[in-house]
Amino acid sequence: MPVTVTRTTVTTTMSSSSGLGSPTIVGSPRVLTQPLGLLRLLQLVSTCVAFSLVASVGAWTGPMGNWSMFTWCFCFSVTLIILIVELGGLQVRFPLSWRNFPITYACYAALFCLSSSIIYPTTYVQFLSHGRSRDHAIAATAFSCIACLAYATEVAWTRARPGEITGYMATVPGLLKVLETFVACVIFAFISDPGLYQNRSALEWCVAVYSICFILAAVAILLNLGDCTNVLPIAFPTFLSGLALISVLAYATALVLWPLYQFDQKHGGQPRRQMDPGCSRSHVHYVCFWDRRLAVAILTGINLLAYLADLVYSARLVFVRV
């Protein structure tokens, strides 16, 4: 039986899928006329327009352009699947928990579109010459921002409210799990070159922290999406509390060790950007090692704050079986 998460003050056992108090309409075209349905249509159209504008002029060369194109195509495809499932009333046949999947996806999509809305214009669009390609790229960036706002709005509408019985992923700790895994993935992108940490035990420990905490958070998400929380050898609330505590302690060590060994000369680091010869090169797709080190240090701090908030909010949740 799946584990359902509720706030400490439970006053109702029914919740609205739109987050606006309107009843859920299952398997009907009227789904599209509801606020949440209209919002998903906006997500569908904005992501479609974004990748169409870019594809029409081929303005997506290189890793940054490829990432943005993947983001818009992926978000468009999954949003279309969600709309088809709701139009056909196929939620019970969907292989994942419909109580948890839409809001999990919406949170990831908001983060994906946010990253594309920042990365694409700063690392690609500004280097394009004035003309049709640049105009299309700028317009695509604008629609990417619209998509990001639309997905973030869905998360705000459908997240758990005090007194509601809901899936774990709709609660603040559940949404924080999405943020934690997303930030970890960005960290992995920055440390993809082993030269940043190889043969230095303290830095290798930091990479192990990022990897282990990511895996544990991903397991928690997958267990909820698959309604498999009862397969753990320990109680799921205990697993979540232990995960949050371990992650806080581990990230605290990484927050100290990573900057210390990357920026302190006594430990072989480079305190100033000018000391990295790679940073003197100017290339549209190149990020020098010093900038990567700084980005990882900042992202480590962000994830530590996310895990701290996760630990605090988890203590306020009550788990019941339904």
mmCIF file of N, CA, C and O in Angstrom, residues 5 99-101 103-104 108 159 166-175 177-178 220-222 224-225:
data_model
loop_
_atom_site.group_PDB
_atom_site.id
_atom_site.type_symbol
_atom_site.label_atom_id
_atom_site.label_comp_id
_atom_site.label_asym_id
_atom_site.label_seq_id
_atom_site.Cartn_x
_atom_site.Cartn_y
_atom_site.Cartn_z
ATOM 1 N N VAL A 5 1.549 11.336 2.303
ATOM 2 C CA VAL A 5 2.080 12.306 3.233
ATOM 3 C C VAL A 5 1.067 13.404 3.465
ATOM 4 O O VAL A 5 0.455 13.892 2.533
ATOM 5 N N ARG A 99 -0.627 10.918 -8.448
ATOM 6 C CA ARG A 99 -0.662 11.819 -7.292
ATOM 7 C C ARG A 99 0.660 12.578 -7.180
ATOM 8 O O ARG A 99 0.701 13.698 -6.660
ATOM 9 N N ASN A 100 1.757 11.957 -7.679
ATOM 10 C CA ASN A 100 3.088 12.542 -7.514
ATOM 11 C C ASN A 100 3.735 12.992 -8.817
ATOM 12 O O ASN A 100 4.554 13.915 -8.813
ATOM 13 N N PHE A 101 3.395 12.352 -9.940
ATOM 14 C CA PHE A 101 4.131 12.602 -11.175
ATOM 15 C C PHE A 101 3.973 14.011 -11.729
ATOM 16 O O PHE A 101 4.976 14.674 -12.037
ATOM 17 N N ILE A 103 3.287 17.047 -10.546
ATOM 18 C CA ILE A 103 3.965 18.140 -9.852
ATOM 19 C C ILE A 103 5.480 17.929 -9.846
ATOM 20 O O ILE A 103 6.252 18.892 -9.903
ATOM 21 N N THR A 104 5.928 16.663 -9.803
ATOM 22 C CA THR A 104 7.369 16.394 -9.890
ATOM 23 C C THR A 104 7.904 16.868 -11.225
ATOM 24 O O THR A 104 8.942 17.541 -11.309
ATOM 25 N N TYR A 108 10.615 19.978 -12.179
ATOM 26 C CA TYR A 108 11.804 19.769 -13.014
ATOM 27 C C TYR A 108 11.743 20.658 -14.258
ATOM 28 O O TYR A 108 12.748 21.262 -14.657
ATOM 29 N N ARG A 159 0.890 22.380 -5.191
ATOM 30 C CA ARG A 159 1.632 21.910 -4.020
ATOM 31 C C ARG A 159 0.675 21.721 -2.847
ATOM 32 O O ARG A 159 -0.458 22.218 -2.845
ATOM 33 N N THR A 166 -2.127 14.441 0.620
ATOM 34 C CA THR A 166 -1.551 14.546 -0.713
ATOM 35 C C THR A 166 -0.352 13.625 -0.842
ATOM 36 O O THR A 166 0.098 13.023 0.136
ATOM 37 N N GLY A 167 0.176 13.500 -2.047
ATOM 38 C CA GLY A 167 1.387 12.729 -2.267
ATOM 39 C C GLY A 167 2.602 13.460 -1.726
ATOM 40 O O GLY A 167 2.615 14.693 -1.614
ATOM 41 N N TYR A 168 3.637 12.711 -1.404
ATOM 42 C CA TYR A 168 4.840 13.301 -0.808
ATOM 43 C C TYR A 168 5.471 14.352 -1.714
ATOM 44 O O TYR A 168 5.957 15.384 -1.240
ATOM 45 N N MET A 169 5.475 14.123 -3.029
ATOM 46 C CA MET A 169 6.153 15.033 -3.939
ATOM 47 C C MET A 169 5.476 16.402 -4.017
ATOM 48 O O MET A 169 6.063 17.352 -4.516
ATOM 49 N N ALA A 170 4.249 16.512 -3.535
ATOM 50 C CA ALA A 170 3.564 17.805 -3.531
ATOM 51 C C ALA A 170 3.888 18.615 -2.281
ATOM 52 O O ALA A 170 3.494 19.780 -2.186
ATOM 53 N N THR A 171 4.603 18.018 -1.336
ATOM 54 C CA THR A 171 4.977 18.733 -0.126
ATOM 55 C C THR A 171 6.288 19.481 -0.358
ATOM 56 O O THR A 171 7.000 19.251 -1.336
ATOM 57 N N VAL A 172 6.619 20.375 0.551
ATOM 58 C CA VAL A 172 7.858 21.144 0.430
ATOM 59 C C VAL A 172 9.086 20.230 0.406
ATOM 60 O O VAL A 172 9.972 20.405 -0.441
ATOM 61 N N PRO A 173 9.203 19.229 1.303
ATOM 62 C CA PRO A 173 10.358 18.334 1.210
ATOM 63 C C PRO A 173 10.441 17.593 -0.121
ATOM 64 O O PRO A 173 11.531 17.370 -0.648
ATOM 65 N N GLY A 174 9.288 17.198 -0.674
ATOM 66 C CA GLY A 174 9.291 16.521 -1.957
ATOM 67 C C GLY A 174 9.808 17.424 -3.063
ATOM 68 O O GLY A 174 10.620 17.008 -3.908
ATOM 69 N N LEU A 175 9.354 18.672 -3.080
ATOM 70 C CA LEU A 175 9.822 19.624 -4.081
ATOM 71 C C LEU A 175 11.297 19.958 -3.874
ATOM 72 O O LEU A 175 12.036 20.184 -4.846
ATOM 73 N N LYS A 177 13.464 17.849 -2.864
ATOM 74 C CA LYS A 177 14.200 16.717 -3.448
ATOM 75 C C LYS A 177 14.467 16.955 -4.929
ATOM 76 O O LYS A 177 15.538 16.626 -5.447
ATOM 77 N N VAL A 178 13.485 17.522 -5.609
ATOM 78 C CA VAL A 178 13.668 17.836 -7.032
ATOM 79 C C VAL A 178 14.778 18.858 -7.196
ATOM 80 O O VAL A 178 15.666 18.710 -8.044
ATOM 81 N N ALA A 220 14.555 8.302 -3.352
ATOM 82 C CA ALA A 220 13.342 8.755 -2.661
ATOM 83 C C ALA A 220 12.284 9.210 -3.663
ATOM 84 O O ALA A 220 11.095 8.903 -3.515
ATOM 85 N N ILE A 221 12.700 9.931 -4.690
ATOM 86 C CA ILE A 221 11.753 10.392 -5.715
ATOM 87 C C ILE A 221 11.165 9.213 -6.478
ATOM 88 O O ILE A 221 9.944 9.131 -6.686
ATOM 89 N N LEU A 222 12.018 8.282 -6.908
ATOM 90 C CA LEU A 222 11.552 7.141 -7.700
ATOM 91 C C LEU A 222 10.623 6.239 -6.893
ATOM 92 O O LEU A 222 9.648 5.704 -7.433
ATOM 93 N N ASN A 224 8.570 7.176 -4.597
ATOM 94 C CA ASN A 224 7.265 7.840 -4.537
ATOM 95 C C ASN A 224 6.557 7.800 -5.879
ATOM 96 O O ASN A 224 5.349 7.580 -5.949
ATOM 97 N N LEU A 225 7.291 8.002 -6.966
ATOM 98 C CA LEU A 225 6.672 7.958 -8.280
ATOM 99 C C LEU A 225 6.149 6.566 -8.618
ATOM 100 O O LEU A 225 5.154 6.413 -9.326
#
